[in-house]
PDB file of C-alpha atoms in Angstrom:
ATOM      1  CA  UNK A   1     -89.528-113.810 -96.712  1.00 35.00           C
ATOM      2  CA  UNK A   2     -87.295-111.523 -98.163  1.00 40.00           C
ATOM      3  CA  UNK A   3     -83.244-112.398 -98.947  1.00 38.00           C
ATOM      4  CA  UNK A   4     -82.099-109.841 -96.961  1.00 43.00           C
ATOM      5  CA  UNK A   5     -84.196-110.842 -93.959  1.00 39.00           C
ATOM      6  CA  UNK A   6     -82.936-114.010 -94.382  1.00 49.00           C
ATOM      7  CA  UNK A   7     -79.477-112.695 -94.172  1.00 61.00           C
ATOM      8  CA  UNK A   8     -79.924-110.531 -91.489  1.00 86.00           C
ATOM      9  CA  UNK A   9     -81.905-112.048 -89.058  1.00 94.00           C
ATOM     10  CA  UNK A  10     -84.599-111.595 -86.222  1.00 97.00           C
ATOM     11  CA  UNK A  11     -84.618-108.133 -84.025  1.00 98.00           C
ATOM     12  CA  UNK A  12     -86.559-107.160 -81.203  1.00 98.00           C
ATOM     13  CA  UNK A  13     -87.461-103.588 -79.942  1.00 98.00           C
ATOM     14  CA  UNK A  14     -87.402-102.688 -76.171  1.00 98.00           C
ATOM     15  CA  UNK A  15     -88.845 -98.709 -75.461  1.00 98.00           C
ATOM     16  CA  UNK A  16     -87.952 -97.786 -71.707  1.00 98.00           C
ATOM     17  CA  UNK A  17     -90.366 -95.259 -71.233  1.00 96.00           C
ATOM     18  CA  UNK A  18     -92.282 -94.962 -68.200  1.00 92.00           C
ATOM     19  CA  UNK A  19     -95.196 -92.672 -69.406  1.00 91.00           C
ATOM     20  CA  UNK A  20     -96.048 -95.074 -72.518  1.00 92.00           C
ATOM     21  CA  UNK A  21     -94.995 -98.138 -70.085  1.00 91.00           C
ATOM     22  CA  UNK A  22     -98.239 -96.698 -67.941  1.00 87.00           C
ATOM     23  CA  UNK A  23    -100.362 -96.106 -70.934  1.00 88.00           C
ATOM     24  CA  UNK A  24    -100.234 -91.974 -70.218  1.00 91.00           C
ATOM     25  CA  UNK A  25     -98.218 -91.646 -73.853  1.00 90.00           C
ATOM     26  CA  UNK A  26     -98.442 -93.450 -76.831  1.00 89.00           C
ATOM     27  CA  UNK A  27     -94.937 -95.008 -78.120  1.00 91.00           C
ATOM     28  CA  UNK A  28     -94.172 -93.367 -81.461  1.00 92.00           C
ATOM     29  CA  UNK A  29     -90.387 -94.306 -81.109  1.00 94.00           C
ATOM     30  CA  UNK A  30     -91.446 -97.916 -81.394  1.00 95.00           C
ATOM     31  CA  UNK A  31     -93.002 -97.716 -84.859  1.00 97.00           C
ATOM     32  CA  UNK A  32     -90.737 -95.722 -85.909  1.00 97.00           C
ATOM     33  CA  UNK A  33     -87.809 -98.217 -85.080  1.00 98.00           C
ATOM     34  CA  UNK A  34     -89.852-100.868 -86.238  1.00 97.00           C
ATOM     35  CA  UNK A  35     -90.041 -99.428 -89.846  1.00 97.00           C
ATOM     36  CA  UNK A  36     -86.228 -98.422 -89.813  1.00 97.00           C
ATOM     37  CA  UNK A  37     -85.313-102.110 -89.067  1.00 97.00           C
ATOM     38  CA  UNK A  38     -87.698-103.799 -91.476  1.00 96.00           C
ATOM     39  CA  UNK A  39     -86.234-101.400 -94.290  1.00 95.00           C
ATOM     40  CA  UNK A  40     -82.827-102.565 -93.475  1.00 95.00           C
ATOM     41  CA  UNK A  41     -84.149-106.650 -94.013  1.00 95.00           C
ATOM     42  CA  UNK A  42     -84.609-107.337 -90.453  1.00 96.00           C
ATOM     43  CA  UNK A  43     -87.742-109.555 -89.128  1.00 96.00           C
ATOM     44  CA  UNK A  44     -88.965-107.497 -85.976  1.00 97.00           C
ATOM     45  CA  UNK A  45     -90.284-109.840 -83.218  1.00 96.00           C
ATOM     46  CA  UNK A  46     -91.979-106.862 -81.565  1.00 96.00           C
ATOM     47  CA  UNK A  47     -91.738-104.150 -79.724  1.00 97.00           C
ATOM     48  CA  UNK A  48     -91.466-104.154 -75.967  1.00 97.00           C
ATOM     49  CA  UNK A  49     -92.683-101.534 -74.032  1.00 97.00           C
ATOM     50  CA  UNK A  50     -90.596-100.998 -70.218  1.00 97.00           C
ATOM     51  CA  UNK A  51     -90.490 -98.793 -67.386  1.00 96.00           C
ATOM     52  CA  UNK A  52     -87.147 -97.337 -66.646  1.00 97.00           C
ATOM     53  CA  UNK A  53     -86.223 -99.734 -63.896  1.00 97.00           C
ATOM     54  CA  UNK A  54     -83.362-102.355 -64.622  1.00 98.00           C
ATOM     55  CA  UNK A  55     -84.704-105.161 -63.232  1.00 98.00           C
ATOM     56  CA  UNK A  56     -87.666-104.397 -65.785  1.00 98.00           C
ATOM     57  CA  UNK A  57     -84.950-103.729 -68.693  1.00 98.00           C
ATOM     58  CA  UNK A  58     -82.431-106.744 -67.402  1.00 98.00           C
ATOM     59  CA  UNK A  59     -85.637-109.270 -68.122  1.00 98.00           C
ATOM     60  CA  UNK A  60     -86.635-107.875 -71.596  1.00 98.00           C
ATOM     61  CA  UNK A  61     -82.710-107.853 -72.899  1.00 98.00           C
ATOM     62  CA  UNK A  62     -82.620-111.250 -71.291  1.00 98.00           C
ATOM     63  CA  UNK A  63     -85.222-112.443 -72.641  1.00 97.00           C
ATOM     64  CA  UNK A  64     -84.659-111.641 -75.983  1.00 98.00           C
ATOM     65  CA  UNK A  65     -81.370-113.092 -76.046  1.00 98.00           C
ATOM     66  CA  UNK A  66     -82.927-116.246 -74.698  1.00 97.00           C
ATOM     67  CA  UNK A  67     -85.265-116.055 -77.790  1.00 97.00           C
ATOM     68  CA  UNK A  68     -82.327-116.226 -80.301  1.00 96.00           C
ATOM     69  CA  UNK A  69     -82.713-112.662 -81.387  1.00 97.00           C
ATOM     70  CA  UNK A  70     -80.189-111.417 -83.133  1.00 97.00           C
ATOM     71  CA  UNK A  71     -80.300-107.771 -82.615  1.00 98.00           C
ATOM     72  CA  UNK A  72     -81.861-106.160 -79.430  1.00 98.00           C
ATOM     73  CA  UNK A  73     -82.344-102.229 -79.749  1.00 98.00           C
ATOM     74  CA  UNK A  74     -83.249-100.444 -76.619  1.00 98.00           C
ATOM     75  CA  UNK A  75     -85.017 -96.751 -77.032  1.00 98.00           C
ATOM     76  CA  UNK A  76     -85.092 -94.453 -74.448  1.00 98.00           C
ATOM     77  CA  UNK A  77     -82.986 -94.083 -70.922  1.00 98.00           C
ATOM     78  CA  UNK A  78     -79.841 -93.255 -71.503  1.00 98.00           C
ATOM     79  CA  UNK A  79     -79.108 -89.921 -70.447  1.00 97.00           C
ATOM     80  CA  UNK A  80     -78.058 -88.432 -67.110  1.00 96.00           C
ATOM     81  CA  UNK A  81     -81.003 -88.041 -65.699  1.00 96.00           C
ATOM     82  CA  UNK A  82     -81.569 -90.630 -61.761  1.00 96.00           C
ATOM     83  CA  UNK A  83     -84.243 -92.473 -64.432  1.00 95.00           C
ATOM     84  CA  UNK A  84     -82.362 -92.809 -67.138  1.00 98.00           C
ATOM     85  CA  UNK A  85     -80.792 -96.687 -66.144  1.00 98.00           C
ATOM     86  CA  UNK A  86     -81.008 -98.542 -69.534  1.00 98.00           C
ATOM     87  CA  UNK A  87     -76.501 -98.379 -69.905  1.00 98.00           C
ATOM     88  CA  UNK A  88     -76.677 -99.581 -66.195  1.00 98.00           C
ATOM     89  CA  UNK A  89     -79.090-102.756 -66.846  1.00 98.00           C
ATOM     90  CA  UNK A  90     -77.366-103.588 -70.140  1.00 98.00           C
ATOM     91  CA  UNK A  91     -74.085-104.112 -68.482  1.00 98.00           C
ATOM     92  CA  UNK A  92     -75.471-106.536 -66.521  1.00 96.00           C
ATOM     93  CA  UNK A  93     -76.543-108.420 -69.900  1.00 98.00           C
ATOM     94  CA  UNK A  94     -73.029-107.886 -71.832  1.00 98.00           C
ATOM     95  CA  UNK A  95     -70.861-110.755 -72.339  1.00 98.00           C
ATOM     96  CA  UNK A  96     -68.361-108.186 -74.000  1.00 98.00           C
ATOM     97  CA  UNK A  97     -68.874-104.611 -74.464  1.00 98.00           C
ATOM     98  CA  UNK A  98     -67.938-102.764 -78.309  1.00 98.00           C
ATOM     99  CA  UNK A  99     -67.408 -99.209 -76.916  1.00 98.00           C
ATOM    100  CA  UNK A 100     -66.358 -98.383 -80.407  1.00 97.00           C
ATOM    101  CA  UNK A 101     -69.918 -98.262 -82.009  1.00 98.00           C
ATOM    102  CA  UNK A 102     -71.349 -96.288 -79.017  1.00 98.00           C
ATOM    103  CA  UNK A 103     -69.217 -93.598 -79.316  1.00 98.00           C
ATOM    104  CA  UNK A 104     -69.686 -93.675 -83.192  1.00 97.00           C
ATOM    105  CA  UNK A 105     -73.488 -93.414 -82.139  1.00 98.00           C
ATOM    106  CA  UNK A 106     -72.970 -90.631 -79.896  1.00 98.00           C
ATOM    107  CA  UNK A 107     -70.422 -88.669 -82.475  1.00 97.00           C
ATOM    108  CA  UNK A 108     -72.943 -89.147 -85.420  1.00 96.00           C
ATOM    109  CA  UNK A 109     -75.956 -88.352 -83.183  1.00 96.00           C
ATOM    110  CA  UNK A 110     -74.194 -85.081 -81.999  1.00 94.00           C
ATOM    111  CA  UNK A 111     -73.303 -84.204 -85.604  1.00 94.00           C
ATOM    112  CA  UNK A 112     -76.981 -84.590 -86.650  1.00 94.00           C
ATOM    113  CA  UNK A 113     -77.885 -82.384 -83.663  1.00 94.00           C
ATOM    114  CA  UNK A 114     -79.530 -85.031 -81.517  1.00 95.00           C
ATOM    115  CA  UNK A 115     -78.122 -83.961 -78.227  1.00 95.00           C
ATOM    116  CA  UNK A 116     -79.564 -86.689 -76.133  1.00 97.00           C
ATOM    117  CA  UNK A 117     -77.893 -89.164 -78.555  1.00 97.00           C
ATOM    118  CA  UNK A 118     -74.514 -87.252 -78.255  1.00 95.00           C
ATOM    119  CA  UNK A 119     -74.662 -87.388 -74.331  1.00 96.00           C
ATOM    120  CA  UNK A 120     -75.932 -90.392 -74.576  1.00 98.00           C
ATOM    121  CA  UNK A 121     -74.368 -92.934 -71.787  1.00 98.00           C
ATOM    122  CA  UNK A 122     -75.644 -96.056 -73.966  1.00 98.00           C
ATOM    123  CA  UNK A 123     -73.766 -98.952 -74.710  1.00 98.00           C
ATOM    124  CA  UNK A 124     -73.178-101.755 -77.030  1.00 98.00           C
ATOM    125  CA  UNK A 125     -72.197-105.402 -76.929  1.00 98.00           C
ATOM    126  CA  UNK A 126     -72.722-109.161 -77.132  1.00 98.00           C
ATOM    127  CA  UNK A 127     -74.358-110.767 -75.491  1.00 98.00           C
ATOM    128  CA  UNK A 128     -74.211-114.713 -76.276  1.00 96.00           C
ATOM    129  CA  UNK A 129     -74.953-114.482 -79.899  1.00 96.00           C
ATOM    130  CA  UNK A 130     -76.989-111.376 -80.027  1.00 98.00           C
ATOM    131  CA  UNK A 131     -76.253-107.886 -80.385  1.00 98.00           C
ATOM    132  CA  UNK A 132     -77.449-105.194 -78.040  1.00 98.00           C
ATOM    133  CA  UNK A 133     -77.834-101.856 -78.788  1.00 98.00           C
ATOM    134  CA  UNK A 134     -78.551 -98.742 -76.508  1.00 98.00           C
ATOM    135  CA  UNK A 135     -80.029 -95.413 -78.505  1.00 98.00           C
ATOM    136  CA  UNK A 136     -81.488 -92.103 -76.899  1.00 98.00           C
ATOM    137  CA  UNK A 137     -85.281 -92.116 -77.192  1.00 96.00           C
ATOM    138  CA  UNK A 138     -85.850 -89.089 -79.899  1.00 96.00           C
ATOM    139  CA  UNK A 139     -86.852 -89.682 -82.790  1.00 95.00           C
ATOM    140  CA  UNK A 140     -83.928 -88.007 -84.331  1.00 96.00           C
ATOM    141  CA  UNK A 141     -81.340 -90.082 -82.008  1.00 97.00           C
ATOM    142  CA  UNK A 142     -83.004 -93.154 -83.615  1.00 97.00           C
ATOM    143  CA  UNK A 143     -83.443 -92.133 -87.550  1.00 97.00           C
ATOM    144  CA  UNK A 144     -80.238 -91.445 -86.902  1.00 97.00           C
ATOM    145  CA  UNK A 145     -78.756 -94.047 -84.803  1.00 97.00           C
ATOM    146  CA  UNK A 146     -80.042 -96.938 -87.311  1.00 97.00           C
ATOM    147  CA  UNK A 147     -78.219 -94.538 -90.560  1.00 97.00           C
ATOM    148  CA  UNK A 148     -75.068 -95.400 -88.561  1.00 97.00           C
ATOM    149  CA  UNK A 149     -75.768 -98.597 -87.533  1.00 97.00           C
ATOM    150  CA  UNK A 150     -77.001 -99.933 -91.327  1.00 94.00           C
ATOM    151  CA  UNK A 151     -72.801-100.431 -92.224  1.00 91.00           C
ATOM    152  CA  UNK A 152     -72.167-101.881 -88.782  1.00 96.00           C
ATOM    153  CA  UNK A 153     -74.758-104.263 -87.583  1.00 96.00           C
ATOM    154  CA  UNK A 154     -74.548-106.634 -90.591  1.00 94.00           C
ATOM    155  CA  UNK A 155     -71.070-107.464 -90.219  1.00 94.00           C
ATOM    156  CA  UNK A 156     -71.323-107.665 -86.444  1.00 96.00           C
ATOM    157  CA  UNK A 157     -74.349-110.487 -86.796  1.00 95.00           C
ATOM    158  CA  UNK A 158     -72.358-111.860 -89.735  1.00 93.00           C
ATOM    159  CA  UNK A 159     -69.051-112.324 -87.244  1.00 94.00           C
ATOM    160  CA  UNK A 160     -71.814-113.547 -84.632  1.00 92.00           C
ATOM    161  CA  UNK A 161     -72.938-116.169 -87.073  1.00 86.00           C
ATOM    162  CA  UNK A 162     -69.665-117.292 -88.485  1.00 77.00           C
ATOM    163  CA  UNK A 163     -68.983-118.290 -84.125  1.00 54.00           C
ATOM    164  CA  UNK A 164     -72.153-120.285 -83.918  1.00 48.00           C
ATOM    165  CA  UNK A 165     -70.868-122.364 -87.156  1.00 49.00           C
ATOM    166  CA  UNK A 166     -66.989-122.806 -86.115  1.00 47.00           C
ATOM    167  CA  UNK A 167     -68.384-124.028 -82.910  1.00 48.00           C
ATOM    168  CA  UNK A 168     -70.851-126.254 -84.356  1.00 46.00           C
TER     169      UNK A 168
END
């Protein structure tokens, strides 16, 4: 295993997408984040494929806080759209919302020209000791999502971690 792995910790990928949910696409956003995370020293548990319903998302968020993850990064639903639910079903999740990195998601996005990420409704949070991110499904919302997130997410966990220990 790799040092910065180590350091880092476990992710897991959930893609709310109802065409590759029912087979009729193939994920490509799921690879894709896959890569980006490795590259940045995380160990992806997988990738999760979800149909946009929140009951659907609420269980895979749940679940992989349950697992110990320590980053969960949703693809896909977070527009405007009566499908797009994934902001909705993550608040349900949140122990305590950052607004500050979702709106530095949605300013970088927009500056990149990734509309869907700059009118993106998605949120981010805690949620016991695991982050959760929401990013627009393009592939351009996430390439650039995770170039924002690469400064951010390792001092989050790290502030995450250093709880678990004063606690202990």
């Amino acid at each position: 295993m790799e040092r910065s792995a180590q350091r880092l910790g476990r992710a897991l990928v959930v893609i709310v997408d109802d065409r590759a949910a029912h087979g009729e696409n193939e994920d490509t956003a799921g690879p894709l984040m896959t890569e980006l995370l490795e590259e940045a020293g995380f160990i992806v548990d997988g990738t999760v494929v979800v149909h946009a319903d929140t009951v659907a998302i609420r269980n895979a968020l749940n679940t992989a806080v349950i697992g110990g993850a320590d980053l969960v990064i949703t693809v896909g639903g977070t527009g405007v759209s009566p499908r797009d639910v994934t902001p909705d079903a993550t608040a349900g999740v949140l122990d305590r919302p950052i607004p500050g990195i979702g709106e530095a998601l949605r300013s970088s996005g927009l500056a990149a020209g990734a509309v869907d990420a700059g009118i993106s409704r998605g949120l981010v949070g805690v949620s016991g000791s695991t982050l959760v991110v929401n990013l627009a499904g393009s592939r351009s919302a996430v390439r650039d999502g995770m170039a924002t997130l690469s400064g951010l997410v390792p001092f989050v966990i790290g502030e995450l971690s250093g709880l678990e220990e004063a606690q202990a």
